[in-house]
mmCIF file of C-alpha atoms in Angstrom:
data_model
loop_
_atom_site.group_PDB
_atom_site.id
_atom_site.type_symbol
_atom_site.label_atom_id
_atom_site.label_comp_id
_atom_site.label_asym_id
_atom_site.label_seq_id
_atom_site.Cartn_x
_atom_site.Cartn_y
_atom_site.Cartn_z
ATOM 1 C CA MET A 143 137.595 124.624 79.159
ATOM 2 C CA ASP A 144 137.524 121.857 77.348
ATOM 3 C CA ASN A 145 135.834 122.987 73.826
ATOM 4 C CA ARG A 146 134.902 119.196 73.482
ATOM 5 C CA TYR A 147 132.178 119.381 75.830
ATOM 6 C CA GLN A 148 130.562 122.573 74.407
ATOM 7 C CA LYS A 149 130.494 121.134 71.133
ATOM 8 C CA ALA A 150 129.182 117.672 72.451
ATOM 9 C CA ILE A 151 126.321 119.819 74.024
ATOM 10 C CA LEU A 152 126.077 121.381 70.715
ATOM 11 C CA ASN A 153 125.728 118.342 68.760
ATOM 12 C CA ILE A 154 123.233 116.733 71.134
ATOM 13 C CA VAL A 155 121.020 119.490 71.057
ATOM 14 C CA ASN A 156 121.294 119.915 67.169
ATOM 15 C CA MET A 157 120.598 116.279 66.797
ATOM 16 C CA GLN A 158 117.549 116.634 69.291
ATOM 17 C CA LYS A 159 116.255 119.347 67.276
ATOM 18 C CA GLN A 160 116.065 117.123 64.188
ATOM 19 C CA ILE A 161 113.378 115.348 66.252
ATOM 20 C CA ILE A 162 111.619 118.069 68.462
ATOM 21 C CA GLY A 163 112.311 120.951 66.731
ATOM 22 C CA PRO A 164 113.388 124.094 68.375
ATOM 23 C CA LEU A 165 111.775 123.067 71.582
ATOM 24 C CA ALA A 166 115.241 120.868 71.710
ATOM 25 C CA MET A 167 116.900 124.633 72.472
ATOM 26 C CA ASP A 168 114.164 125.383 74.742
ATOM 27 C CA MET A 169 114.820 122.097 77.064
ATOM 28 C CA ALA A 170 118.607 122.705 76.858
ATOM 29 C CA ARG A 171 117.887 126.021 78.191
ATOM 30 C CA ARG A 172 116.120 124.609 81.267
ATOM 31 C CA VAL A 173 119.084 122.831 82.167
ATOM 32 C CA GLY A 174 120.315 126.110 83.992
ATOM 33 C CA ALA A 175 123.632 125.353 83.749
ATOM 34 C CA ILE A 176 123.899 125.830 79.843
ATOM 35 C CA LYS A 177 123.608 128.885 78.069
ATOM 36 C CA ILE A 178 123.570 129.043 74.414
ATOM 37 C CA THR A 179 123.467 131.956 72.168
ATOM 38 C CA ASP A 180 124.300 132.177 68.440
ATOM 39 C CA GLY A 181 125.611 128.703 68.580
ATOM 40 C CA ASN A 182 128.113 129.391 71.414
ATOM 41 C CA VAL A 183 127.687 127.344 74.498
ATOM 42 C CA GLU A 184 128.940 128.574 77.767
ATOM 43 C CA ILE A 185 128.844 125.790 80.686
ATOM 44 C CA ILE A 186 128.555 126.595 84.302
ATOM 45 C CA GLY A 187 130.089 123.971 86.624
ATOM 46 C CA ASP A 188 131.340 120.561 85.899
ATOM 47 C CA PRO A 189 130.956 119.864 82.295
ATOM 48 C CA LYS A 190 130.080 115.987 82.821
ATOM 49 C CA ASP A 191 127.429 116.951 85.175
ATOM 50 C CA VAL A 192 125.914 119.602 82.797
ATOM 51 C CA LEU A 193 125.562 116.726 80.215
ATOM 52 C CA HIS A 194 124.269 114.152 82.468
ATOM 53 C CA LYS A 195 121.463 116.653 83.113
ATOM 54 C CA LEU A 196 121.115 117.642 79.502
ATOM 55 C CA VAL A 197 120.629 114.094 78.441
ATOM 56 C CA LYS A 198 118.386 113.251 81.535
ATOM 57 C CA GLU A 199 116.135 116.272 80.369
ATOM 58 C CA TYR A 200 115.517 114.987 77.008
ATOM 59 C CA GLU A 201 115.322 111.239 78.353
ATOM 60 C CA VAL A 202 111.916 112.783 80.154
ATOM 61 C CA LEU A 203 110.478 112.655 76.600
ATOM 62 C CA PHE A 204 111.734 109.776 74.788
ATOM 63 C CA GLY A 205 113.506 107.503 77.314
ATOM 64 C CA ALA A 206 116.078 105.372 75.793
ATOM 65 C CA LEU A 207 115.689 107.087 72.719
ATOM 66 C CA SER A 208 116.705 110.354 73.420
ATOM 67 C CA VAL A 209 119.682 108.919 75.484
ATOM 68 C CA LYS A 210 120.725 106.668 72.238
ATOM 69 C CA VAL A 211 120.438 109.732 69.913
ATOM 70 C CA SER A 212 122.437 111.648 72.501
ATOM 71 C CA LYS A 213 124.959 109.205 72.214
ATOM 72 C CA ASP A 214 124.898 108.812 68.612
ATOM 73 C CA SER A 215 125.514 112.537 68.411
ATOM 74 C CA ILE A 216 128.797 112.442 70.248
ATOM 75 C CA LYS A 217 130.248 108.939 69.183
ATOM 76 C CA GLU A 218 132.681 110.705 66.576
ATOM 77 C CA MET A 219 134.221 113.019 69.293
ATOM 78 C CA ASN A 220 136.493 110.372 70.773
ATOM 79 C CA PHE A 221 135.714 110.905 74.449
ATOM 80 C CA GLU A 222 137.306 108.683 77.032
ATOM 81 C CA PRO A 223 134.740 106.763 79.058
ATOM 82 C CA ASN A 224 135.767 108.375 82.091
ATOM 83 C CA GLU A 225 135.168 111.961 80.523
ATOM 84 C CA LEU A 226 131.645 111.289 80.076
ATOM 85 C CA PRO A 227 128.709 110.678 82.572
ATOM 86 C CA GLU A 228 127.536 107.171 82.847
ATOM 87 C CA ILE A 229 124.483 107.876 81.175
ATOM 88 C CA LEU A 230 126.625 108.595 77.880
ATOM 89 C CA ARG A 231 128.886 106.032 78.141
ATOM 90 C CA MET B 38 107.327 116.215 65.811
ATOM 91 C CA GLY B 39 105.771 119.703 65.152
ATOM 92 C CA ARG B 40 105.460 118.768 61.841
ATOM 93 C CA ALA B 41 104.068 115.906 62.342
ATOM 94 C CA ILE B 42 101.605 117.409 64.101
ATOM 95 C CA ILE B 43 100.923 119.764 61.318
ATOM 96 C CA MET B 44 100.666 117.093 58.562
ATOM 97 C CA PHE B 45 97.791 115.364 60.840
ATOM 98 C CA SER B 46 96.176 118.192 61.268
ATOM 99 C CA LEU B 47 96.023 119.199 57.423
ATOM 100 C CA GLY B 48 95.128 115.434 56.771
ATOM 101 C CA LEU B 49 92.140 116.102 59.056
ATOM 102 C CA MET B 50 91.308 119.055 57.462
ATOM 103 C CA PHE B 51 91.505 117.340 53.972
ATOM 104 C CA GLN B 52 89.011 114.923 55.015
ATOM 105 C CA VAL B 53 86.696 117.544 56.613
ATOM 106 C CA LEU B 54 86.585 119.228 53.276
ATOM 107 C CA GLY B 55 85.680 115.626 51.563
ATOM 108 C CA GLN B 56 82.822 115.425 54.153
ATOM 109 C CA VAL B 57 81.558 118.994 53.562
ATOM 110 C CA VAL B 58 81.584 118.319 49.600
ATOM 111 C CA TYR B 59 79.736 115.095 50.030
ATOM 112 C CA SER B 60 77.198 116.507 52.435
ATOM 113 C CA TYR B 61 76.689 119.257 49.964
ATOM 114 C CA TYR B 62 75.834 116.634 47.586
ATOM 115 C CA ILE B 63 73.431 114.898 49.778
ATOM 116 C CA PHE B 64 71.832 117.472 51.501
ATOM 117 C CA ILE B 65 72.000 120.584 49.433
ATOM 118 C CA GLU B 66 71.712 118.992 45.973
ATOM 119 C CA HIS B 67 69.839 115.757 46.743
ATOM 120 C CA ILE B 68 71.791 113.538 44.580
ATOM 121 C CA ASP B 69 74.066 110.619 44.482
ATOM 122 C CA ILE B 70 77.770 111.460 45.407
ATOM 123 C CA PRO B 71 79.129 111.438 41.992
ATOM 124 C CA TYR B 72 82.499 109.689 41.701
ATOM 125 C CA PRO B 73 85.065 111.236 41.283
ATOM 126 C CA SER B 74 84.386 114.443 42.659
ATOM 127 C CA LEU B 75 85.633 117.650 44.516
ATOM 128 C CA GLY B 76 85.392 115.302 47.746
ATOM 129 C CA ASP B 77 87.726 112.794 46.540
ATOM 130 C CA VAL B 78 90.307 115.931 46.477
ATOM 131 C CA GLY B 79 89.880 116.147 50.089
ATOM 132 C CA PHE B 80 89.655 112.281 50.881
ATOM 133 C CA PHE B 81 92.536 111.505 48.715
ATOM 134 C CA GLY B 82 94.647 114.375 49.405
ATOM 135 C CA THR B 83 94.460 113.057 53.230
ATOM 136 C CA ILE B 84 96.528 110.215 52.300
ATOM 137 C CA PHE B 85 99.646 112.467 51.296
ATOM 138 C CA PHE B 86 99.474 114.423 54.615
ATOM 139 C CA TYR B 87 99.021 110.884 56.817
ATOM 140 C CA ILE B 88 102.102 109.489 54.807
ATOM 141 C CA TYR B 89 104.590 112.238 55.400
ATOM 142 C CA GLY B 90 103.049 112.530 58.934
ATOM 143 C CA ILE B 91 103.975 108.829 59.932
ATOM 144 C CA ILE B 92 107.192 108.874 58.440
ATOM 145 C CA LEU B 93 107.881 111.905 60.532
ATOM 146 C CA ILE B 94 106.589 109.979 63.495
ATOM 147 C CA ALA B 95 108.571 107.015 62.919
ATOM 148 C CA HIS B 96 111.747 108.969 62.366
ATOM 149 C CA ALA B 97 111.395 110.675 65.855
ATOM 150 C CA SER B 98 110.280 107.469 67.563
ATOM 151 C CA GLY B 99 114.039 106.272 66.428
ATOM 152 C CA ILE B 100 113.051 103.815 63.706
ATOM 153 C CA LYS B 101 116.546 103.973 61.993
ATOM 154 C CA PHE B 102 118.096 102.761 65.107
ATOM 155 C CA SER B 103 116.119 99.276 65.119
ATOM 156 C CA LEU B 104 116.316 98.910 61.162
ATOM 157 C CA SER B 105 120.016 97.170 61.478
ATOM 158 C CA SER B 106 118.781 93.747 62.786
ATOM 159 C CA VAL B 107 117.977 90.710 60.332
ATOM 160 C CA GLY B 108 114.575 90.754 62.262
ATOM 161 C CA SER B 109 113.596 94.107 61.613
ATOM 162 C CA LYS B 110 114.708 93.759 57.798
ATOM 163 C CA ILE B 111 112.108 90.975 57.707
ATOM 164 C CA GLN B 112 109.237 92.762 59.371
ATOM 165 C CA VAL B 113 109.713 95.751 56.848
ATOM 166 C CA VAL B 114 109.389 93.609 53.819
ATOM 167 C CA LEU B 115 106.618 91.471 55.915
ATOM 168 C CA VAL B 116 103.985 93.625 57.132
ATOM 169 C CA PRO B 117 103.392 95.781 54.184
ATOM 170 C CA PHE B 118 103.353 92.587 52.117
ATOM 171 C CA VAL B 119 100.832 91.076 54.824
ATOM 172 C CA ILE B 120 98.561 94.234 54.320
ATOM 173 C CA LEU B 121 98.590 94.460 50.612
ATOM 174 C CA LEU B 122 97.345 90.895 50.514
ATOM 175 C CA LEU B 123 94.699 91.537 52.881
ATOM 176 C CA SER B 124 93.992 94.642 50.622
ATOM 177 C CA TYR B 125 93.659 92.621 47.643
ATOM 178 C CA PHE B 126 91.652 89.741 49.002
ATOM 179 C CA LEU B 127 89.003 92.149 50.829
ATOM 180 C CA ILE B 128 89.095 95.345 47.895
ATOM 181 C CA LEU B 129 91.544 94.940 45.027
ATOM 182 C CA ARG B 130 90.862 91.580 43.323
ATOM 183 C CA ASP B 131 87.060 92.671 42.519
ATOM 184 C CA TYR B 132 88.545 96.138 40.670
ATOM 185 C CA SER B 133 89.064 95.847 37.098
ATOM 186 C CA VAL B 134 90.578 98.617 35.067
ATOM 187 C CA ASP B 135 88.102 100.736 32.863
ATOM 188 C CA LEU B 136 90.045 103.040 30.855
ATOM 189 C CA SER B 137 86.900 104.932 29.652
ATOM 190 C CA GLN B 138 87.074 106.263 33.191
ATOM 191 C CA PRO B 139 90.503 107.029 34.067
ATOM 192 C CA LEU B 140 90.263 108.796 37.219
ATOM 193 C CA ALA B 141 87.791 106.569 38.807
ATOM 194 C CA THR B 142 89.963 103.583 37.981
ATOM 195 C CA PHE B 143 92.790 105.606 39.227
ATOM 196 C CA LEU B 144 91.012 106.023 42.695
ATOM 197 C CA ASN B 145 89.813 102.731 42.956
ATOM 198 C CA TYR B 146 93.371 101.691 43.242
ATOM 199 C CA ALA B 147 95.030 104.429 44.864
ATOM 200 C CA TYR B 148 92.684 104.927 47.991
ATOM 201 C CA PRO B 149 93.317 100.996 49.185
ATOM 202 C CA LEU B 150 97.200 101.410 48.386
ATOM 203 C CA GLY B 151 97.589 104.585 49.824
ATOM 204 C CA SER B 152 96.159 103.369 53.014
ATOM 205 C CA VAL B 153 98.294 100.155 52.701
ATOM 206 C CA VAL B 154 101.313 102.588 52.693
ATOM 207 C CA TYR B 155 100.482 104.641 56.190
ATOM 208 C CA ILE B 156 99.457 101.749 57.926
ATOM 209 C CA SER B 157 101.979 99.776 56.690
ATOM 210 C CA ILE B 158 104.527 102.569 58.121
ATOM 211 C CA ALA B 159 102.206 102.649 61.530
ATOM 212 C CA LEU B 160 102.538 99.392 62.156
ATOM 213 C CA LEU B 161 106.291 99.171 61.302
ATOM 214 C CA THR B 162 107.076 102.281 63.836
ATOM 215 C CA TYR B 163 105.134 100.473 66.512
ATOM 216 C CA SER B 164 106.762 97.081 65.795
ATOM 217 C CA LEU B 165 110.478 98.331 65.340
ATOM 218 C CA THR B 166 110.436 100.926 67.949
ATOM 219 C CA ARG B 167 108.442 99.560 70.963
ATOM 220 C CA SER B 168 111.664 98.631 72.970
ATOM 221 C CA ILE B 169 113.616 101.741 72.494
ATOM 222 C CA LEU B 170 111.069 104.466 72.675
ATOM 223 C CA GLY B 171 110.217 105.580 76.208
ATOM 224 C CA GLY B 172 109.474 108.964 78.083
ATOM 225 C CA THR B 173 106.259 110.645 78.406
ATOM 226 C CA MET B 174 105.660 110.926 74.576
ATOM 227 C CA ARG B 175 105.634 106.795 74.210
ATOM 228 C CA HIS B 176 101.976 106.373 75.101
ATOM 229 C CA LYS B 177 100.933 109.612 72.949
ATOM 230 C CA ILE B 178 103.142 108.103 69.684
ATOM 231 C CA LEU B 179 101.279 104.886 70.287
ATOM 232 C CA PHE B 180 98.124 106.558 70.711
ATOM 233 C CA ILE B 181 98.366 108.143 67.091
ATOM 234 C CA ILE B 182 99.590 104.998 65.563
ATOM 235 C CA PHE B 183 96.421 103.638 67.121
ATOM 236 C CA ALA B 184 94.319 106.353 65.654
ATOM 237 C CA PHE B 185 95.754 105.561 62.241
ATOM 238 C CA PHE B 186 94.610 102.174 62.683
ATOM 239 C CA ALA B 187 90.962 103.594 63.163
ATOM 240 C CA GLN B 188 91.478 105.741 60.126
ATOM 241 C CA PHE B 189 92.574 102.695 58.173
ATOM 242 C CA ILE B 190 89.759 100.774 59.474
ATOM 243 C CA ALA B 191 87.023 103.401 58.931
ATOM 244 C CA GLU B 192 88.501 103.575 55.143
ATOM 245 C CA TYR B 193 88.367 100.019 54.338
ATOM 246 C CA CYS B 194 85.023 99.848 55.503
ATOM 247 C CA PHE B 195 83.985 102.481 53.595
ATOM 248 C CA ILE B 196 85.449 101.178 50.372
ATOM 249 C CA ILE B 197 83.871 97.731 50.892
ATOM 250 C CA PHE B 198 80.697 98.509 51.991
ATOM 251 C CA GLN B 199 80.150 101.724 49.751
ATOM 252 C CA ASN B 200 77.294 100.147 48.015
ATOM 253 C CA SER B 201 75.113 99.986 50.944
ATOM 254 C CA TYR B 202 75.854 103.612 52.433
ATOM 255 C CA TYR B 203 73.532 106.192 53.132
ATOM 256 C CA PRO B 204 73.900 109.473 55.335
ATOM 257 C CA GLY B 205 73.800 108.737 58.886
ATOM 258 C CA SER B 206 74.530 105.198 58.386
ATOM 259 C CA VAL B 207 77.298 102.927 60.495
ATOM 260 C CA LEU B 208 79.737 103.784 57.982
ATOM 261 C CA ASP B 209 79.345 107.497 59.108
ATOM 262 C CA TYR B 210 79.475 106.402 62.719
ATOM 263 C CA ILE B 211 82.895 104.585 62.393
ATOM 264 C CA TYR B 212 84.192 107.959 60.417
ATOM 265 C CA ALA B 213 83.136 110.034 63.633
ATOM 266 C CA ILE B 214 84.594 107.603 65.679
ATOM 267 C CA SER B 215 88.234 107.443 63.964
ATOM 268 C CA TYR B 216 88.129 111.446 63.475
ATOM 269 C CA THR B 217 87.563 111.868 67.226
ATOM 270 C CA ILE B 218 90.323 109.420 68.112
ATOM 271 C CA PHE B 219 92.675 110.876 65.476
ATOM 272 C CA GLY B 220 91.794 114.429 66.817
ATOM 273 C CA PHE B 221 92.290 113.499 70.406
ATOM 274 C CA GLY B 222 95.212 111.842 69.309
ATOM 275 C CA ILE B 223 96.713 114.888 67.928
ATOM 276 C CA PHE B 224 95.839 117.150 70.828
ATOM 277 C CA GLN B 225 97.618 114.945 73.414
ATOM 278 C CA LEU B 226 100.485 114.431 70.854
ATOM 279 C CA PHE B 227 100.964 118.521 71.041
ATOM 280 C CA LEU B 228 100.391 119.165 74.793
ATOM 281 C CA PRO B 229 103.415 117.946 76.283
ATOM 282 C CA LEU B 230 105.403 119.795 73.847
ATOM 283 C CA LYS B 231 103.398 122.708 74.391
ATOM 284 C CA GLY B 232 104.045 122.623 78.083
ATOM 285 C CA LEU B 233 107.577 122.539 77.694
ATOM 286 C CA GLU B 234 108.287 125.444 75.849
ATOM 287 C CA THR B 235 110.296 128.197 77.533
ATOM 288 C CA LYS B 236 108.352 131.460 78.335
ATOM 289 C CA LYS B 237 109.274 134.995 78.185
ATOM 290 C CA VAL B 238 108.840 137.103 81.028
ATOM 291 C CA ASP B 239 109.630 140.849 81.033
ATOM 292 C CA GLY B 240 111.971 139.777 78.223
ATOM 293 C CA LYS B 241 113.916 137.142 80.461
ATOM 294 C CA VAL B 242 113.495 133.962 79.187
ATOM 295 C CA THR B 243 112.135 131.514 81.806
ATOM 296 C CA SER B 244 111.361 128.009 82.022
ATOM 297 C CA ASP B 245 107.826 126.930 83.701
ATOM 298 C CA THR B 246 108.520 127.867 87.208
ATOM 299 C CA VAL B 247 112.420 129.072 87.327
ATOM 300 C CA ILE B 248 113.576 132.380 86.382
ATOM 301 C CA GLU B 249 117.195 132.197 84.876
ATOM 302 C CA SER B 250 119.684 134.435 86.577
ATOM 303 C CA THR B 251 121.133 137.041 83.593
ATOM 304 C CA VAL B 252 124.708 136.976 85.140
ATOM 305 C CA VAL B 253 126.470 133.956 84.866
ATOM 306 C CA ASN B 254 130.216 133.010 85.336
ATOM 307 C CA THR B 255 131.783 130.560 82.966
ATOM 308 C CA VAL B 256 134.227 128.237 84.611
ATOM 309 C CA SER B 257 137.368 127.833 82.764
#
């Protein structure tokens, strides 16, 4: 699997952690298709779909702000638009 | 967010300290409240917790995303300036520097100015993030900002009308309302965060209603 998606998930979670603290990790685990242990990320299924679900999870709390924070956290990673879910383009 | 809740809680606790000390002077010692006194440790100490707490809320609300435009930068200057002007015309212009009572003089200026700082940040947080802040936390954060406003009103009313203060006066009533609003604000800020925590059941990490499978395959 392309490690960039795992790095993207870690970046998003760490950025959200700065706002909501350890709860960010709990919310990432709620996605179900993500398993985070000791800084390692396992993705189950389509990584684009998993990214979408992760951002939607955070969007419940802070709305457009959470989406913006997520986008901000991966903007240096040079994803092509078609590599990202629509919510992160 | 968690740290903000802690700061607000500590700020309220310091208010309680101030109120308890004042009550001691009034109901136990039966004397006029000295100024400054130990109660001012509580009341003045509150300001630092409130300032730090509202800074954390501003950060959580995404204020940094809203600071790039010229309009935002104008607001950052204008809002504190207007509140400072208000503070000057209502309170500060009647004060003079009395070096024979340095602590009292310091507190005379520090109380209203400290309030200017936290209410400015609160108002800026509202005005700069209202277009971007959404989700379940939006209304809860707005309520906290309103709670700050209530606290600000209570403090300024006390500073302005302190010469006519007596126990059980309308000033106490205003403070009681502001404390209630603030306490409720903290509680409703805390609740959704608490509800989203995953729980551990029989050693397995679970979400609210679903037990995650412990056997997963990573798709390569």
